[in-house]
Tab-separated table of C-alpha atoms and ligand atoms in Angstrom:
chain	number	residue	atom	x	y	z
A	1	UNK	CA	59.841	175.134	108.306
A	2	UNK	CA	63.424	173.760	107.945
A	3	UNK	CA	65.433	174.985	104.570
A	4	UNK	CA	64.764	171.966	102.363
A	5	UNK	CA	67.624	172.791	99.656
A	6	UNK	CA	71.234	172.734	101.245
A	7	UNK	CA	70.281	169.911	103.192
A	8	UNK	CA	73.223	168.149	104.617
A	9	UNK	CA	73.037	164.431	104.062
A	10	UNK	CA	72.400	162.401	107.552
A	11	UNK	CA	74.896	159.475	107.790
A	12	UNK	CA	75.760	159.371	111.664
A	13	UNK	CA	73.826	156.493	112.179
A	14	UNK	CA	76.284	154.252	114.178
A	15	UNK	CA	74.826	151.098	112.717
A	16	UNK	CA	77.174	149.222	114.844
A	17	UNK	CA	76.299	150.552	117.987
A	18	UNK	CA	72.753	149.252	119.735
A	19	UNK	CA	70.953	151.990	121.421
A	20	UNK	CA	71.454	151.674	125.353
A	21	UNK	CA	67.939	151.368	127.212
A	22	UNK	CA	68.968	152.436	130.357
A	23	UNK	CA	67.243	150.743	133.508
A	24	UNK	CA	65.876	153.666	135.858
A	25	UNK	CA	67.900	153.645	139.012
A	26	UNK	CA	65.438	153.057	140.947
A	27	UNK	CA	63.852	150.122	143.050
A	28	UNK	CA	60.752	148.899	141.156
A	29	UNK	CA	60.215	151.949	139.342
A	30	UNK	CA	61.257	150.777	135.534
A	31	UNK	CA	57.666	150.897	133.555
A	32	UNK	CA	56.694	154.242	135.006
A	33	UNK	CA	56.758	157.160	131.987
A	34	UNK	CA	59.126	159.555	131.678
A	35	UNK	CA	57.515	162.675	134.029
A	36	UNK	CA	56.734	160.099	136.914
A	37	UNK	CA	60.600	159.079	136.733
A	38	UNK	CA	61.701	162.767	136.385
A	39	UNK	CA	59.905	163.758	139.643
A	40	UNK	CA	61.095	160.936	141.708
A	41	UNK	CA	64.788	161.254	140.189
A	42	UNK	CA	64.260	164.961	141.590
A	43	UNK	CA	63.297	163.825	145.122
A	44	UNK	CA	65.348	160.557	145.017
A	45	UNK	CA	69.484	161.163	144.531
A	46	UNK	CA	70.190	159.266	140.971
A	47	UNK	CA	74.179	159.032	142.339
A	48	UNK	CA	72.849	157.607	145.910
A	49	UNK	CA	69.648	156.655	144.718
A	50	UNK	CA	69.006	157.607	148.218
A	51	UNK	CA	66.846	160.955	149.704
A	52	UNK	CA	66.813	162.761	152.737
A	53	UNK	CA	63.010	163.827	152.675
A	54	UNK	CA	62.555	166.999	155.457
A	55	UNK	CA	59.100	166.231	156.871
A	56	UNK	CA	57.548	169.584	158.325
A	57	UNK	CA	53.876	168.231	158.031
A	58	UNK	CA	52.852	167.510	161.411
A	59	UNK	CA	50.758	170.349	161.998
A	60	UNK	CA	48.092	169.186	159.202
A	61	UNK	CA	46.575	167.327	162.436
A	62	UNK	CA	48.535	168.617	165.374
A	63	UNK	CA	48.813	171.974	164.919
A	64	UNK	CA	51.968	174.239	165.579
A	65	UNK	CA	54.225	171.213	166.835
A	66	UNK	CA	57.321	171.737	168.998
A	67	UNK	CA	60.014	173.343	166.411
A	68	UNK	CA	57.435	173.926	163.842
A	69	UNK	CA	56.388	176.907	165.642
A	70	UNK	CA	57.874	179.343	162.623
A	71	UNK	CA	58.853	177.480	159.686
A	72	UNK	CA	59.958	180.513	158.445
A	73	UNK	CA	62.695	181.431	161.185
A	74	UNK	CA	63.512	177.377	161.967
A	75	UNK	CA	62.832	175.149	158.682
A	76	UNK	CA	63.519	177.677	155.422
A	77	UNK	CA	67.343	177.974	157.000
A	78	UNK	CA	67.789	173.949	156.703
A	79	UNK	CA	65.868	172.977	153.428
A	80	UNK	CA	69.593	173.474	151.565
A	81	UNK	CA	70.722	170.171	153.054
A	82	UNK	CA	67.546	168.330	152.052
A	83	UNK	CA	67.054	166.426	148.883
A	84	UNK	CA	62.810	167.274	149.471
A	85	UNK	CA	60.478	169.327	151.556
A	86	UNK	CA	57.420	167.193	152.671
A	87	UNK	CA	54.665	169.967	154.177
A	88	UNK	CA	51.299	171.155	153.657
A	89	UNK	CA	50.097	173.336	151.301
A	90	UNK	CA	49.200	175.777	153.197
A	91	UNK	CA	52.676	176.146	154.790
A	92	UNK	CA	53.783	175.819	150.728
A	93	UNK	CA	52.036	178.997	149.713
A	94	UNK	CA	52.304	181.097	152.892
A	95	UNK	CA	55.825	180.658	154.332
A	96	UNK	CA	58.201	178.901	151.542
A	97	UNK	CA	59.074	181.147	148.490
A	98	UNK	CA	58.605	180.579	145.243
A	99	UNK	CA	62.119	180.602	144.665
A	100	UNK	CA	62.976	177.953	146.368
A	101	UNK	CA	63.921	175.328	144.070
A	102	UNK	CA	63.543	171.661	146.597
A	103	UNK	CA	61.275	169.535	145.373
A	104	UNK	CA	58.055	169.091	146.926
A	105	UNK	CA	56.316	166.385	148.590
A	106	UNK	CA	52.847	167.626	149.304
A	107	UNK	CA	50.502	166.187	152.300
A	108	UNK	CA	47.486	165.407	150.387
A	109	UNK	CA	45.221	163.856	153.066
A	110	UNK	CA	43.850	165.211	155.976
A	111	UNK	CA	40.770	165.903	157.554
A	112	UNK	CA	41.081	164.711	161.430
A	113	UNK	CA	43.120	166.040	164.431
A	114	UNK	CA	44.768	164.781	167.655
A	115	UNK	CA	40.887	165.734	169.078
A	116	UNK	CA	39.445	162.912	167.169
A	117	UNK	CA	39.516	159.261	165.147
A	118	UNK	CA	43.135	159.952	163.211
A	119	UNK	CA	42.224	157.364	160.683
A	120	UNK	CA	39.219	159.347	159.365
A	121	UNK	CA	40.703	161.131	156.858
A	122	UNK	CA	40.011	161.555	153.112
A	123	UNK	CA	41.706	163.815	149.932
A	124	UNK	CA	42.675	167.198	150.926
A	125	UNK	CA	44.025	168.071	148.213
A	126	UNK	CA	43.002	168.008	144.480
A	127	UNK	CA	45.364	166.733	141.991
A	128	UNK	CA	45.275	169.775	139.656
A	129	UNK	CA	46.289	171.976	142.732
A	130	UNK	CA	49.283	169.793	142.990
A	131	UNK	CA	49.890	170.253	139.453
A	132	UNK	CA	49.599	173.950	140.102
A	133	UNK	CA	52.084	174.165	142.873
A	134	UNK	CA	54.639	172.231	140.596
A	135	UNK	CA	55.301	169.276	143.171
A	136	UNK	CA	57.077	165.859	142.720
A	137	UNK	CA	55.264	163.598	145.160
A	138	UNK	CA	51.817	163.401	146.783
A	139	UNK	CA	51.602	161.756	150.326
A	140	UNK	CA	48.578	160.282	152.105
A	141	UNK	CA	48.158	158.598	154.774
A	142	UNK	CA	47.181	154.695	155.178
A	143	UNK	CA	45.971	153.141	158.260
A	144	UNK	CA	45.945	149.314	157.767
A	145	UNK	CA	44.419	148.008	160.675
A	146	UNK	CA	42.936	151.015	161.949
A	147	UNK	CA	39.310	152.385	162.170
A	148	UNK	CA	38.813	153.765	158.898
A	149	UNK	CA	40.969	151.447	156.952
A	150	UNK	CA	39.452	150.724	153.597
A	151	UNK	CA	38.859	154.997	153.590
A	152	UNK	CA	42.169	155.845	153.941
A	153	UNK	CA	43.323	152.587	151.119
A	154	UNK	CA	40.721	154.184	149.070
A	155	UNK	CA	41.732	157.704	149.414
A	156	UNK	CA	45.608	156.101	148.025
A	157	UNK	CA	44.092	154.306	145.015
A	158	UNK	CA	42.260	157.604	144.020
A	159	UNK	CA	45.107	159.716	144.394
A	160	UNK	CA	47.418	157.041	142.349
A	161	UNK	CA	44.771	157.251	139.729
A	162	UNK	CA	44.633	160.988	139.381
A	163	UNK	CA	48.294	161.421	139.875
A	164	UNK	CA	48.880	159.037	137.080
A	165	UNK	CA	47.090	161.004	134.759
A	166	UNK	CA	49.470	164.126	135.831
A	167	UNK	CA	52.777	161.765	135.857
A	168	UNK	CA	52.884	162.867	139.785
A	169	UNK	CA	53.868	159.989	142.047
A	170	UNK	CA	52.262	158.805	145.375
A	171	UNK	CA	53.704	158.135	148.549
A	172	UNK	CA	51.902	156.054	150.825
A	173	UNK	CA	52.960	156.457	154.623
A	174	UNK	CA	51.659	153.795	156.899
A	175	UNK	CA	50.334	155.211	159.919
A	176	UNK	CA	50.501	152.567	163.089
A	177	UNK	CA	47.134	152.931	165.561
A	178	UNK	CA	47.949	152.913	169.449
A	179	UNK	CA	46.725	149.299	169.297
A	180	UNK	CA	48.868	147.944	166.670
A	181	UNK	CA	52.199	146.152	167.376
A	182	UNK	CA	54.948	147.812	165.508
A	183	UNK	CA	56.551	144.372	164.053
A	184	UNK	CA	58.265	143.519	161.307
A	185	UNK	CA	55.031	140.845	160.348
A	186	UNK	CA	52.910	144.120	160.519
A	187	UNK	CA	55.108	146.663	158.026
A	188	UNK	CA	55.186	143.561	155.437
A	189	UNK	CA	51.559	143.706	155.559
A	190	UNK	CA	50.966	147.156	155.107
A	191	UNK	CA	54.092	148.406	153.050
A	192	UNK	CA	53.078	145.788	151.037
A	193	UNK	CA	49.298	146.255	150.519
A	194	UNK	CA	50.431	149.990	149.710
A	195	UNK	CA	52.896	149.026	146.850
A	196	UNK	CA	50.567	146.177	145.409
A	197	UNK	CA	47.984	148.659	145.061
A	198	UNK	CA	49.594	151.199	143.032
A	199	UNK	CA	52.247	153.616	145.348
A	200	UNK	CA	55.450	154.467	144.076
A	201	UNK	CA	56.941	154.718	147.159
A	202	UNK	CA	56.510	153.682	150.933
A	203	UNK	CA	57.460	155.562	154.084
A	204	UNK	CA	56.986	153.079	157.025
A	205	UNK	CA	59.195	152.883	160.408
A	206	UNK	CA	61.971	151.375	161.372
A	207	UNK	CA	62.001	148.504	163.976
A	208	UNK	CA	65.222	146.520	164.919
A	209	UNK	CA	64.331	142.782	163.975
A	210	UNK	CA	63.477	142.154	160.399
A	211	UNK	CA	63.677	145.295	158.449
A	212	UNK	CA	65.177	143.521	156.258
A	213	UNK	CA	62.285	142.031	155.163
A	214	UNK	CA	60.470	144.293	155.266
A	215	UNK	CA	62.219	146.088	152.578
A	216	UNK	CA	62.872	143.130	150.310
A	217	UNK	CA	59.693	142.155	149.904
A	218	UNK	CA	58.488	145.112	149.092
A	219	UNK	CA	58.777	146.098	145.207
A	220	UNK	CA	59.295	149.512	145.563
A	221	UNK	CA	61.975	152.172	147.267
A	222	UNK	CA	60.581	152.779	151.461
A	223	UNK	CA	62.181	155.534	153.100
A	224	UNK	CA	61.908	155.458	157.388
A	225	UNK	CA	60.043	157.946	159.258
A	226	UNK	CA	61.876	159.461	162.004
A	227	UNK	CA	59.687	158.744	164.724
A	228	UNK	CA	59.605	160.935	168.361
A	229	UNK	CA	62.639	162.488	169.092
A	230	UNK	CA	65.398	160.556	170.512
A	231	UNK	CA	69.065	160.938	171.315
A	232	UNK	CA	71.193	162.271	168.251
A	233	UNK	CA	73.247	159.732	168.567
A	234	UNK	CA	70.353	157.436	168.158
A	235	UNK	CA	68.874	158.686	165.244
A	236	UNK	CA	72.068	158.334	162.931
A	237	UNK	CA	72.166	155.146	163.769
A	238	UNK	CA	68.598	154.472	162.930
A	239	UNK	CA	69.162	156.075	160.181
A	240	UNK	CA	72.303	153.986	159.156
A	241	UNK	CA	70.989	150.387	159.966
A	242	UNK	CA	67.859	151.583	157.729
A	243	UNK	CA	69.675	152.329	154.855
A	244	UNK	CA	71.947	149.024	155.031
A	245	UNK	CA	69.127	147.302	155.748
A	246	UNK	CA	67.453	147.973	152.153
A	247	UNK	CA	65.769	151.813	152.604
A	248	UNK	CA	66.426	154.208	150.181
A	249	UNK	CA	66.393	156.911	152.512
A	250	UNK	CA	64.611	158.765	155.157
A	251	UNK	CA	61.373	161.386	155.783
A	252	UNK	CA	62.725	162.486	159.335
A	253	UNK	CA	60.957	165.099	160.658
A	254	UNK	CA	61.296	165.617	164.593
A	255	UNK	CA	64.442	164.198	164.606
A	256	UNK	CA	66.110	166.909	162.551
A	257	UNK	CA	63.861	169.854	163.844
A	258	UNK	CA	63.807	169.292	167.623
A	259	UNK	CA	67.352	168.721	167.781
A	260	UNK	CA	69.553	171.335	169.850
A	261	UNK	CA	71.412	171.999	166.187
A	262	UNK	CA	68.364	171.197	163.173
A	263	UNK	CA	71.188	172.182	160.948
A	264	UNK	CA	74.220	170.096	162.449
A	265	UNK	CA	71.567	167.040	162.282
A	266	UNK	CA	70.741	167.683	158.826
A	267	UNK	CA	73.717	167.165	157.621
A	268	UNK	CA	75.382	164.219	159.557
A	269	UNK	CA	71.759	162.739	158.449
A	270	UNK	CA	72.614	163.446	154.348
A	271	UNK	CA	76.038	161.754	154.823
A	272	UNK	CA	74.844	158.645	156.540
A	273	UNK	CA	71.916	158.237	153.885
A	274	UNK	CA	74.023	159.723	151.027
A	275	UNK	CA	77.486	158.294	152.059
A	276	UNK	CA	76.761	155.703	154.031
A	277	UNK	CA	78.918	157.751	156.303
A	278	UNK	CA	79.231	155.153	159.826
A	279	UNK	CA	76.846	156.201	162.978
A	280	UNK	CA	79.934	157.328	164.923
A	281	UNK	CA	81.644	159.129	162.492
A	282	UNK	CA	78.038	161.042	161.553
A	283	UNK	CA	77.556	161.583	165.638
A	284	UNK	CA	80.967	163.599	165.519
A	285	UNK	CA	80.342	165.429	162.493
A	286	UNK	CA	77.590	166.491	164.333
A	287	UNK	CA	79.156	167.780	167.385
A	288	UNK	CA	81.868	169.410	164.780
A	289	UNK	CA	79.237	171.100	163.056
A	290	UNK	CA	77.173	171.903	166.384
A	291	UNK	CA	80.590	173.182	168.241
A	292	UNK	CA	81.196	175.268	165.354
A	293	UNK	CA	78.086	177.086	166.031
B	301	LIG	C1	53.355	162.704	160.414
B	301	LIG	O1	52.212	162.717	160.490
B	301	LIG	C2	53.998	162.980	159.198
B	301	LIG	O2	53.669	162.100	158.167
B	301	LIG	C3	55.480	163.083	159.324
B	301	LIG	O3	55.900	163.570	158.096
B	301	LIG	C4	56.206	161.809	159.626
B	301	LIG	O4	55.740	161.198	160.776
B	301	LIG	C5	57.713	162.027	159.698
B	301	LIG	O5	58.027	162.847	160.729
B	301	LIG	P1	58.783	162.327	162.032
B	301	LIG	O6	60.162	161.997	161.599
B	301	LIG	O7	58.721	163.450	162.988
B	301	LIG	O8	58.072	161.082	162.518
């Protein structure tokens, strides 16, 4: 208990002055309480309002992918240039210490492989583990138009529910079948579904004509999947026209880590998503920084 004699009268009140309510900085994201905002001001820059997710997930249904082969020897060296670590819990607990401070996105569904029906996955991961392993995000994975479609929407509305309760936000990636034309009409539909049905935030793909809208008319922040590897040069500029196109960042996996410098690529990837740094001047930082060794 506080001294009650002594007590020094209170008269700081600044009558004058209104009390700001600041509007969150980001996309859509206003109304959510105070721990959801916290976590996604830890995976999203609040100067940027921009990320540069690392996705090292892959192997939750393909198994040790090309450059994923030791995520100890080829990932742990570039997570300093990423704003977030996107991987599986198993990876989380067995390869990445403790120490570590990058927030975590944490795969969350699962269930089929590259053997079988991708779409038929469900919740790998219960929401108090994610609690447990301290993480920011939860992804799963949403296949609109694909086999098991209402599973997988069902398996995102569940995990928004439970993560609610926790103040843990979901991110919905939309996963495109082998039948499914990657067009701008098809990411409205399905970044869209995701955010009307509860997910904080959308990772999709980037296509040439109409990101744009893609990103405006969808209420909350999308970040771009990488894709298959491609040409550095390529990638920045993916990158780039994603980000002035209305993304608030990237989740590039294969990009970054089958690149013939990971760690040159991370970084000309921060400053075009963090600096809007120009696809030709990110390309040379990246020979620069590759040169250099
Ligand atoms: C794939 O299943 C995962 O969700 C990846 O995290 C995602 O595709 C991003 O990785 P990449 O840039 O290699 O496409």
């Amino acid at each position: 208990m506080p001294d009650l004699d002594g007590v020094k009268e209170a008269k700081s009140f600044h009558s004058d002055v209104p009390q700001k309510t600041e509007g969150f900085f980001l996309k859509g994201s206003n109304s959510l309480d105070w721990g959801m905002k916290n976590r996604l001001a830890r995976i999203f820059n609040p100067e940027s309002g921009n990320t540069v997710m690392l996705a090292v997930d892959h192997g939750y249904f393909q198994g040790p992918t090309t450059g994923l082969e030791r995520i100890d020897l080829n990932i742990l060296p570039l997570v300093k240039y990423a704003d977030t670590l996107m991987l599986t819990r198993g990876i989380l607990r067995s390869v990445v210490p403790p120490s570590m401070t990058v927030p975590i996105v944490i795969r969350a569904s699962g269930g089929s492989s590259i053997l079988k029906e991708l779409s038929n996955e469900e919740i790998a991961v219960a929401v108090e583990d994610s609690i447990r392993m301290n993480v920011s995000a939860m992804a799963v994975q949403v296949f609109i138009g694909g086999e098991y479609e209402k599973q997988s929407i069902i398996n995102m509305t569940r995990l928004i529910d439970e993560g609610t309760r926790a103040g843990i936000p979901t991110l919905a990636v939309t996963a495109v079948g082998k039948d499914m034309a990657r067009d701008a009409r098809y990411f409205r539909l399905a970044t869209r579904i995701c955010a009307e049905l509860g997910a904080h935030y959308v990772k999709t793909y980037y296509i040439e004509e109409g990101f744009e809208t893609v990103t405006s008319c969808c209420p909350v922040p999308i970040v771009i999947a990488g894709g298959k590897k491609i040409p550095e040069a390529d990638a920045l500029k993916m990158a780039y026209n994603a980000i002035q196109q209305g993304a608030n960042g990237v989740d590039m996996g294969r990009n970054i880590f089958q690149s013939e410098s990971p760690e040159a690529m991370i970084q000309a990837v921060n400053a075009v998503v963090h600096k809007n740094e120009t696809p030709d001047k990110a390309y040379q930082m990246y020979l620069d920084l590759r040169n250099k060794g």
